[in-house]
Short mmCIF file of C-alpha atoms in Angstrom, two decimals:
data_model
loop_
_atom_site.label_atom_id
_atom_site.label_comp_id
_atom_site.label_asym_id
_atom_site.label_seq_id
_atom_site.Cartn_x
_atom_site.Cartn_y
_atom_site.Cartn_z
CA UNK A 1 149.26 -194.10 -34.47
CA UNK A 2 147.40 -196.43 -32.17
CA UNK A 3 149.18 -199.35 -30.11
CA UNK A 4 146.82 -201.57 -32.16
CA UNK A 5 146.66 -200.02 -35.69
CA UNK A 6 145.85 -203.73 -36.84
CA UNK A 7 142.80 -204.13 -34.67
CA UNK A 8 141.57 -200.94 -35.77
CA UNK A 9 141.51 -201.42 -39.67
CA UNK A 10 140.14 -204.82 -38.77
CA UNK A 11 137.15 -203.18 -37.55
CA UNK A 12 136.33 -200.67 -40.05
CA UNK A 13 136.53 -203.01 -42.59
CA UNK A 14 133.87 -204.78 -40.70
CA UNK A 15 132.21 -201.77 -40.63
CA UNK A 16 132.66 -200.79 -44.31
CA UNK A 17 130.01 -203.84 -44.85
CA UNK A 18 128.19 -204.32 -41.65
CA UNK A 19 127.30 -200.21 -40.61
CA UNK A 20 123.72 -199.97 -39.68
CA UNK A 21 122.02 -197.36 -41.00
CA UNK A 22 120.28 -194.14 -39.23
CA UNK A 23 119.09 -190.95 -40.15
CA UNK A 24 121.36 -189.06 -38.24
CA UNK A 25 124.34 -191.17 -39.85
CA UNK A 26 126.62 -190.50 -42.85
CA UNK A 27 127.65 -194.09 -43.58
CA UNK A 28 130.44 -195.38 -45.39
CA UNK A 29 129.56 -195.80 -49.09
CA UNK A 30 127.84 -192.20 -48.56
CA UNK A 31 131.30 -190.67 -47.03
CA UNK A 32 132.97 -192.34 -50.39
CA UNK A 33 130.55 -190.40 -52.44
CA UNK A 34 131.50 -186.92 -50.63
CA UNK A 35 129.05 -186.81 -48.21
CA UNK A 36 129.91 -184.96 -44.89
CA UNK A 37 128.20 -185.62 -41.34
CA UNK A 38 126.03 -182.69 -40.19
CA UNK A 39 127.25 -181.39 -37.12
CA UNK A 40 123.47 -180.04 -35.95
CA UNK A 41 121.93 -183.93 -36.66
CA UNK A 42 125.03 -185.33 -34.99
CA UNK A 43 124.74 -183.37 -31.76
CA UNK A 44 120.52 -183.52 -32.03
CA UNK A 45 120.67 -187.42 -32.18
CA UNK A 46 123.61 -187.57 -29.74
CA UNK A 47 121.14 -185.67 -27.25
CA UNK A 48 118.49 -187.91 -27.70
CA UNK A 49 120.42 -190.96 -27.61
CA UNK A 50 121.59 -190.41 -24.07
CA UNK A 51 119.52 -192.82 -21.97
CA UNK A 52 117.53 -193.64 -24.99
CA UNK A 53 117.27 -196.32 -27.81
CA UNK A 54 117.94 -195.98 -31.38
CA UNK A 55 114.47 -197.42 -31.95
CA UNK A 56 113.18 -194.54 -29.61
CA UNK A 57 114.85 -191.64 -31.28
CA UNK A 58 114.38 -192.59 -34.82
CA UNK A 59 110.98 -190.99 -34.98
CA UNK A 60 111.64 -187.70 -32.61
CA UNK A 61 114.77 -187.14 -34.61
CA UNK A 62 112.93 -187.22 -37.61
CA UNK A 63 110.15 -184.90 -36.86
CA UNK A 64 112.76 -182.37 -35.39
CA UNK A 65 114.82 -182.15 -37.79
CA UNK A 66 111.78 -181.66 -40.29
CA UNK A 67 110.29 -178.65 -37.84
CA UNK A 68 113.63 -177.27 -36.83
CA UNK A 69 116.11 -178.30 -40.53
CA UNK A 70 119.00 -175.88 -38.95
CA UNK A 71 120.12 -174.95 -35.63
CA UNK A 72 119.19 -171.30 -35.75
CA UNK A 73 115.20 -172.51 -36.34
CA UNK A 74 115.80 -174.22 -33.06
CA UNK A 75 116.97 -171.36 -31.67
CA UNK A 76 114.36 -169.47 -32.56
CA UNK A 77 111.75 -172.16 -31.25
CA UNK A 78 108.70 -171.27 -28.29
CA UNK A 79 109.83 -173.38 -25.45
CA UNK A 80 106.95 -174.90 -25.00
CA UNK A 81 106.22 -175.97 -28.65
CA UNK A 82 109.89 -177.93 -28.29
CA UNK A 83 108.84 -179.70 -24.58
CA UNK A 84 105.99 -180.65 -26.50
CA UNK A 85 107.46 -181.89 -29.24
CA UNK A 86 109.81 -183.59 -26.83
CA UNK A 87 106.85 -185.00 -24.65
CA UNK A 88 107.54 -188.92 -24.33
CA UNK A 89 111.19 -189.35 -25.15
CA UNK A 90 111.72 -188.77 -21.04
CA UNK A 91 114.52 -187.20 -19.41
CA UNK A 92 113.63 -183.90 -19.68
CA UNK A 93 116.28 -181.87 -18.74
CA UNK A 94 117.85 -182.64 -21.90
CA UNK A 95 115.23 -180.75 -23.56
CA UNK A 96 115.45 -177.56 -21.61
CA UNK A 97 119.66 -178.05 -22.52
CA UNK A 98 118.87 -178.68 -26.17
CA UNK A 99 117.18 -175.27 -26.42
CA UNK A 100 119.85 -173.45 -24.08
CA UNK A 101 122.83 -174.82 -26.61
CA UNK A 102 121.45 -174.12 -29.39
CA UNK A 103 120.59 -170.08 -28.79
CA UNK A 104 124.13 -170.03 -27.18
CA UNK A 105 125.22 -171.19 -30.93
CA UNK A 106 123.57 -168.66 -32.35
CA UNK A 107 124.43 -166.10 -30.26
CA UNK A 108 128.14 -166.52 -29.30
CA UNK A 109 129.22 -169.01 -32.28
CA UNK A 110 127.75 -167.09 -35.28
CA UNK A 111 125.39 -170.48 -35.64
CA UNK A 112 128.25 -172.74 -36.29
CA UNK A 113 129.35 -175.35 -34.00
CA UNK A 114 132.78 -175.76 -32.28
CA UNK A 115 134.81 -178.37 -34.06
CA UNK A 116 136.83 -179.22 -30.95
CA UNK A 117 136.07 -181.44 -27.98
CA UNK A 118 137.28 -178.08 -25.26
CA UNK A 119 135.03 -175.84 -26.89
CA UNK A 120 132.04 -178.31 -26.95
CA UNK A 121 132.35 -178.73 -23.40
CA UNK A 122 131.37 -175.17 -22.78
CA UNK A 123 128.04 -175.97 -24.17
CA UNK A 124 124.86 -176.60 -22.05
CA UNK A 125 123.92 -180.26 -21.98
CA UNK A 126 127.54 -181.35 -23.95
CA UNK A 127 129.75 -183.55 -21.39
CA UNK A 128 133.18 -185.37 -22.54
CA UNK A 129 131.26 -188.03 -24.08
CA UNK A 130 128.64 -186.18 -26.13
CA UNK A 131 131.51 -183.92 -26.86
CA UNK A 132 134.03 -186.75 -28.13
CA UNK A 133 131.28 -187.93 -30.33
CA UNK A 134 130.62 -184.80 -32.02
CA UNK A 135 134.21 -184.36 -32.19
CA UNK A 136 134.74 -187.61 -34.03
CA UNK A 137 132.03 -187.96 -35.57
CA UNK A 138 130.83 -184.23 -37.33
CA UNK A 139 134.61 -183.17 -38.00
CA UNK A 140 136.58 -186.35 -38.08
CA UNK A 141 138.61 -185.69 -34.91
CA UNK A 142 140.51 -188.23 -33.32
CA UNK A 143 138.94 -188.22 -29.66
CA UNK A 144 137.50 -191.31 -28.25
CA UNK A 145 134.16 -191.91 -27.53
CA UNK A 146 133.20 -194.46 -24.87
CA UNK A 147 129.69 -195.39 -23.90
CA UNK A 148 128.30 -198.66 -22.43
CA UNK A 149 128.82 -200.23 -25.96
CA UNK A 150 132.19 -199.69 -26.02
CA UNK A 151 132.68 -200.50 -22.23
CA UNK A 152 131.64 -203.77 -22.77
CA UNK A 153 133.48 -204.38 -25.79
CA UNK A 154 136.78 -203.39 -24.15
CA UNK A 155 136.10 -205.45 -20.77
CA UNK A 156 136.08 -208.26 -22.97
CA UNK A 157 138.80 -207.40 -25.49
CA UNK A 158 141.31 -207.24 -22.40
CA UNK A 159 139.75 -209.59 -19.91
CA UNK A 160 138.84 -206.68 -17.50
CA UNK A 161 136.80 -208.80 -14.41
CA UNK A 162 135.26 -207.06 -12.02
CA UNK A 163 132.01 -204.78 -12.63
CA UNK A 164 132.21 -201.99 -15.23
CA UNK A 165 131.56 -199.49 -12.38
CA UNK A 166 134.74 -199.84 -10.83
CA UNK A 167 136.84 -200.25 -14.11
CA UNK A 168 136.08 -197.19 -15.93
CA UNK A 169 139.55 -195.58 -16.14
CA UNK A 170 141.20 -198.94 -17.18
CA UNK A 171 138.60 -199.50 -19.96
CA UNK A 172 139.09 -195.60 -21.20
CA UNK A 173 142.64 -196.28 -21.35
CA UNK A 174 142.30 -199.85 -23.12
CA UNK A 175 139.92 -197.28 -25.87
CA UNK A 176 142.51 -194.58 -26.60
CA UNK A 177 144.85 -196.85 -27.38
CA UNK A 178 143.01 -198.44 -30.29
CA UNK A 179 141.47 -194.93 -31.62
CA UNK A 180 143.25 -194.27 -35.08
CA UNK A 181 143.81 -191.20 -36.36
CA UNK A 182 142.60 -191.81 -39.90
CA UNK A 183 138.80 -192.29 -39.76
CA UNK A 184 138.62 -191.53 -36.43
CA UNK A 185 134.35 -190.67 -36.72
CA UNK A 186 133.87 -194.03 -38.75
CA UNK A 187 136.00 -196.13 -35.75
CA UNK A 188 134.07 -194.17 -33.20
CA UNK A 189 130.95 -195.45 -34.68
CA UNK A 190 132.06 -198.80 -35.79
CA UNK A 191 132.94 -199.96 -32.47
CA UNK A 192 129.41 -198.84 -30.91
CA UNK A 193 128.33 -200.97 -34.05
CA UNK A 194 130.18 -203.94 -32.54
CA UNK A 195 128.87 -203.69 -28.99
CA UNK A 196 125.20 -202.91 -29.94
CA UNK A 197 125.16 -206.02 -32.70
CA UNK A 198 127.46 -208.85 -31.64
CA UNK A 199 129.17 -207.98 -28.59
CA UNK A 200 126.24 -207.90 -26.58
CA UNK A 201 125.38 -208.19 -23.10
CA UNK A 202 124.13 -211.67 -23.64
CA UNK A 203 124.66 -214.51 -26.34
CA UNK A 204 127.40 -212.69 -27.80
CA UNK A 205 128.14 -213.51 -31.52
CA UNK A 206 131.62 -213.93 -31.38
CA UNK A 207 131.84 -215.79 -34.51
CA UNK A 208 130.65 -213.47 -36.25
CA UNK A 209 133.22 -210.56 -34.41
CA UNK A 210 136.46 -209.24 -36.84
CA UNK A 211 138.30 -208.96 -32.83
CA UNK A 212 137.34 -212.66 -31.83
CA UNK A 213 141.19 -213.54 -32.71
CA UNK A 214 142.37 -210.71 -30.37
CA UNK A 215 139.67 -210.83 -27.70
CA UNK A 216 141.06 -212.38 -24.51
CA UNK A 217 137.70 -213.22 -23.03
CA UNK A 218 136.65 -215.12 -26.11
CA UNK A 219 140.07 -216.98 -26.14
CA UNK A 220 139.29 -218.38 -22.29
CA UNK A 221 135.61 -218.78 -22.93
CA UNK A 222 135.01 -216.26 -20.79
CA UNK A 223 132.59 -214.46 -23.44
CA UNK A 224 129.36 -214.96 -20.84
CA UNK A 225 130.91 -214.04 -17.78
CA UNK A 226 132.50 -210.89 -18.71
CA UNK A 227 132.00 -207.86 -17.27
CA UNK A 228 130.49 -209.07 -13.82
CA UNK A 229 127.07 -208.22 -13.85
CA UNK A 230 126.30 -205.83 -10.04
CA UNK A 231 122.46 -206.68 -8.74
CA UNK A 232 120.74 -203.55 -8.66
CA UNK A 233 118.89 -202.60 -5.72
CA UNK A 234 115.06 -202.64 -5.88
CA UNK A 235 113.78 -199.29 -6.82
CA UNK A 236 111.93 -196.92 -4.27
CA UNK A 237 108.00 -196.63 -4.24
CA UNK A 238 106.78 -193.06 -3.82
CA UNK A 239 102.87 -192.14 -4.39
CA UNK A 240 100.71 -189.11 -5.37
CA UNK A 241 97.57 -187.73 -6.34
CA UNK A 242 97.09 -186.27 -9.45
CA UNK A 243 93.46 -184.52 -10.43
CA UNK A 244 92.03 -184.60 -14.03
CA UNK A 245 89.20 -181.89 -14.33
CA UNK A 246 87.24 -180.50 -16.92
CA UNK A 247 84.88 -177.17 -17.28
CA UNK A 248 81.53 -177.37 -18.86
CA UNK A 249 82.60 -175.73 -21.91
CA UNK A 250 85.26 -178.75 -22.25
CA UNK A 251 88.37 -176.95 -21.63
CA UNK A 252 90.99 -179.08 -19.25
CA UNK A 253 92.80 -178.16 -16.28
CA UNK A 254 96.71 -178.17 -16.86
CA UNK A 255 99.37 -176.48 -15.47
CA UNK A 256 102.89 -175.86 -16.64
CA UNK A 257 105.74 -177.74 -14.25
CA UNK A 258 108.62 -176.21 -12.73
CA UNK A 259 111.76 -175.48 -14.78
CA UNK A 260 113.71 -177.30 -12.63
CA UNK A 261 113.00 -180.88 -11.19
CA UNK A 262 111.58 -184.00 -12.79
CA UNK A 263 109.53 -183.16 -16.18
CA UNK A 264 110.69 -179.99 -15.93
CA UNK A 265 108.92 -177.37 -18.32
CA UNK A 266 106.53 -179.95 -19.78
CA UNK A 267 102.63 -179.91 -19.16
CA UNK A 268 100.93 -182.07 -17.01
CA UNK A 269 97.93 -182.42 -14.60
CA UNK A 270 97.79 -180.80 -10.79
CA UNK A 271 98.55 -183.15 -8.08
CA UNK A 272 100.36 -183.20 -4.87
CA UNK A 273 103.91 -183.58 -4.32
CA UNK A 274 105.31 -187.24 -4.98
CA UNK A 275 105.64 -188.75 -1.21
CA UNK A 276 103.07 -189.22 0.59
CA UNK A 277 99.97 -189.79 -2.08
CA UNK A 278 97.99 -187.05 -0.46
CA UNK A 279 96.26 -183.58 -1.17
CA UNK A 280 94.36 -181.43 1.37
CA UNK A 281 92.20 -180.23 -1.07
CA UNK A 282 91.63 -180.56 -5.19
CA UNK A 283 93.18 -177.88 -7.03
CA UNK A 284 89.99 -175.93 -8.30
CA UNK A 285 86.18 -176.20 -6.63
CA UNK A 286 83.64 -178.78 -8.45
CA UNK A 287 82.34 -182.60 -8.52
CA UNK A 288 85.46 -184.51 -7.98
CA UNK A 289 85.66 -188.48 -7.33
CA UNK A 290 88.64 -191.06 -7.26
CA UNK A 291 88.16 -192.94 -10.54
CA UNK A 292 89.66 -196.39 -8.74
CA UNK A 293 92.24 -196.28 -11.18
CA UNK A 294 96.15 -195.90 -10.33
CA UNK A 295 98.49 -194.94 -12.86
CA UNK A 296 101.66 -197.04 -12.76
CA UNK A 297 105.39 -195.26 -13.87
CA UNK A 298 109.16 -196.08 -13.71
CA UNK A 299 111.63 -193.52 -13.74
CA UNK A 300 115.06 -194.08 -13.11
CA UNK A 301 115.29 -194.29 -9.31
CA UNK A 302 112.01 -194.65 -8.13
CA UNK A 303 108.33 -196.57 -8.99
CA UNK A 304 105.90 -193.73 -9.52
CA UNK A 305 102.17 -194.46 -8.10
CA UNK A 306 99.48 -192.26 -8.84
CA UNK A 307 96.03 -192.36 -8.10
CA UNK A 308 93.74 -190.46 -10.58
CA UNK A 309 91.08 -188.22 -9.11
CA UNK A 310 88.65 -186.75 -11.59
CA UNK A 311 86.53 -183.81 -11.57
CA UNK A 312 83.47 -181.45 -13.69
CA UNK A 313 83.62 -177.98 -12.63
CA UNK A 314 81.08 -175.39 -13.68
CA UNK A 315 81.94 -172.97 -16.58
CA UNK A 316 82.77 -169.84 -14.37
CA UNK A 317 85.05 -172.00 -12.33
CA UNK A 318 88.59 -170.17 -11.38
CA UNK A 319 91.39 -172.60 -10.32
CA UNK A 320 93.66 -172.62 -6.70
CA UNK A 321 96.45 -174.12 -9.51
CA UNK A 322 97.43 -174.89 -13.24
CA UNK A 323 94.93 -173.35 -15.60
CA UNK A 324 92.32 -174.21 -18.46
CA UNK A 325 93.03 -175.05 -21.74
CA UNK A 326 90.32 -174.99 -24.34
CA UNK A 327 89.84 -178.35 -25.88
CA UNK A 328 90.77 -177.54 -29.36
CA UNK A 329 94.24 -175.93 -27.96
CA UNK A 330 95.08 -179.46 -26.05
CA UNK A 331 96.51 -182.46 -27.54
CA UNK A 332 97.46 -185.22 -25.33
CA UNK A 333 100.52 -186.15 -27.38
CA UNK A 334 101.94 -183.01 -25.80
CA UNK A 335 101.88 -184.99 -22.44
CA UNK A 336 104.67 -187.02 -21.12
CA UNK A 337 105.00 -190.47 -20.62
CA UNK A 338 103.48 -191.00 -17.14
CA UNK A 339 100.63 -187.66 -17.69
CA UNK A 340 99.68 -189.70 -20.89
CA UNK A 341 99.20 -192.76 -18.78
CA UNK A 342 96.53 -190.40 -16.68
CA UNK A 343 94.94 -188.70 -19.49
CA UNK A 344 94.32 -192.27 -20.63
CA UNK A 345 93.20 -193.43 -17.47
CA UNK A 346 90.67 -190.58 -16.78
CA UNK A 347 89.53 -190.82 -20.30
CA UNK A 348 86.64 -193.23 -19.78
CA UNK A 349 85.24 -191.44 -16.48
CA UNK A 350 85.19 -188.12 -18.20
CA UNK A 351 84.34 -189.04 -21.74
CA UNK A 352 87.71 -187.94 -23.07
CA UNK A 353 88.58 -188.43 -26.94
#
């Protein structure tokens, strides 16, 4: 049992009332009735979620889980039909891990997921925290799962000054010792719950908190000043070129990125590395002119600048790099983010749809 057993009935009865509600989620009226979590929709939305909102994932969550309803239909998936499916949810990577996982669950674990936090670990893409969650969460493990949320909510539970950053260990140790072992999934959840809806990084609601009596930070007023906000440092600018041409017949030139590296896997238009904003030459022979326009994109450590070049090329035309796509076989909803953003941009010039 817990240091805090108290605290931690405090808070799911807080969250017996005040659990918002997700698709991915069993809640706690539902978990009453007999309902169990799903450990495939836990680990899908628990890939998703990294680096991304709820409000985000909501809608990709839904349409993969109505594609791909079990793990093994994932596993069976074209890659490129689940990048596209993927396209605008960023971060990649997690994509090409998603599909890696889940054939190495249908290969080596009979389709069945691992109901322990070890085993999880050995999976592609799962880390201690997405495997603590799945733990807790799909089989009602008591591991503890600790994510900015939680961080925050702990720093100001104990008082911890100082920037998050540096107080990691202290705040995973302040965690443990308030994870119970009886609804261990439901606390898990419930104290994300508390970070994400009252304990939040500003104008925290502590009135409305079931910890206020018990939070240190809130009994010195020290609610708004706690943890220490770091300045980050101004993001990078790199540029590039990227060409949008189109045949006579109205097919588009595309090409297929890299495995590995940023948008890995995922479809996009030729261009020139992102550095120095220039190309020696356009990636196929034809009419091509710089459209004025420059496509604008943040990614996590650097400002993305991209000039968009467009071209017509002639019907018999035979590209240097990517390849055409017949109109009726592209849909720019298979683009990411920042190739959408060009698509859109070279739209008018070429008379796109």
């Amino acid at each position: 049992m817990p240091e805090n057993y108290e605290l931690s009935a405090k808070l799911l009865a807080w969250y017996d009332v005040s659990a918002r509600e997700f698709p991915w989620r069993i809640g706690p009226a539902e978990k009453r009735g007999g309902a169990i979590s799903d450990p495939y929709a836990v680990w899908l939305s628990e890939i998703m979620l990294q680096q991304t909102t709820t409000a985000a994932v909501e809608k990709y969550f839904a349409k993969f889980l109505s594609r791909w309803p079990r793990i093994s239909d994932l596993a069976a998936a074209a890659d490129a039909e689940v990048m596209a499916a993927w396209a605008g949810l960023g971060y990649y990577a997690r994509a090409r891990s998603l599909l890696k996982c889940a054939r190495m669950i249908a290969s080596e674990f009979d389709g069945e997921f691992p109901g322990d936090k070890e085993s999880l670990m050995t999976l592609p893409g799962i880390g201690p925290y997405t495997a603590s969650a799945i733990a807790a969460i799909a089989f009602d493990r008591p591991e503890t799962v600790v994510d900015g949320n939680v961080e925050r909510v702990m720093s100001r539970m104990h008082a911890v000054t100082g920037p998050i950053a540096k107080a990691k260990r202290e705040l995973r140790r302040c965690a443990e010792r308030l994870t119970p072992r009886q609804r261990p999934g439901d606390y898990a959840q419930a104290v994300m719950d508390l970070g994400a809806t009252i304990c939040k990084p500003r104008s925290p609601k502590c009135e409305s908190c079931p910890w206020r009596l018990n939070c240190k930070a809130f009994s010195s007023g020290l609610q708004n000043r706690i943890p220490e906000k770091t300045t980050k440092a101004r993001r990078p600018v790199r540029r590039g070129v990227v060409y949008v041409g189109i045949r006579q017949d109205g097919a588009l030139l595309l090409e297929r990125r890299p495995e590995t590296g940023l948008l890995g896997g995922m479809l996009g238009w030729p261009g020139c590395e992102w550095n120095d904003g220039e190309q020696a030459r356009p990636p196929c022979a034809g009419a091509w002119k710089d459209s004025g326009r420059t496509v604008q994109h943040a990614f996590t450590h650097f400002e993305l600048q991209l000039r968009v070049v467009t071209g017509k090329m002639p019907e018999n035309s035979i590209p240097q790099q990517g390849a055409f796509v017949p109109a009726g076989e592209f849909n720019p909803a298979d683009l990411p983010s920042v190739m959408r953003k060009v698509y859109e941009a070279a739209a008018p010039e070429l008379n796109l749809p």
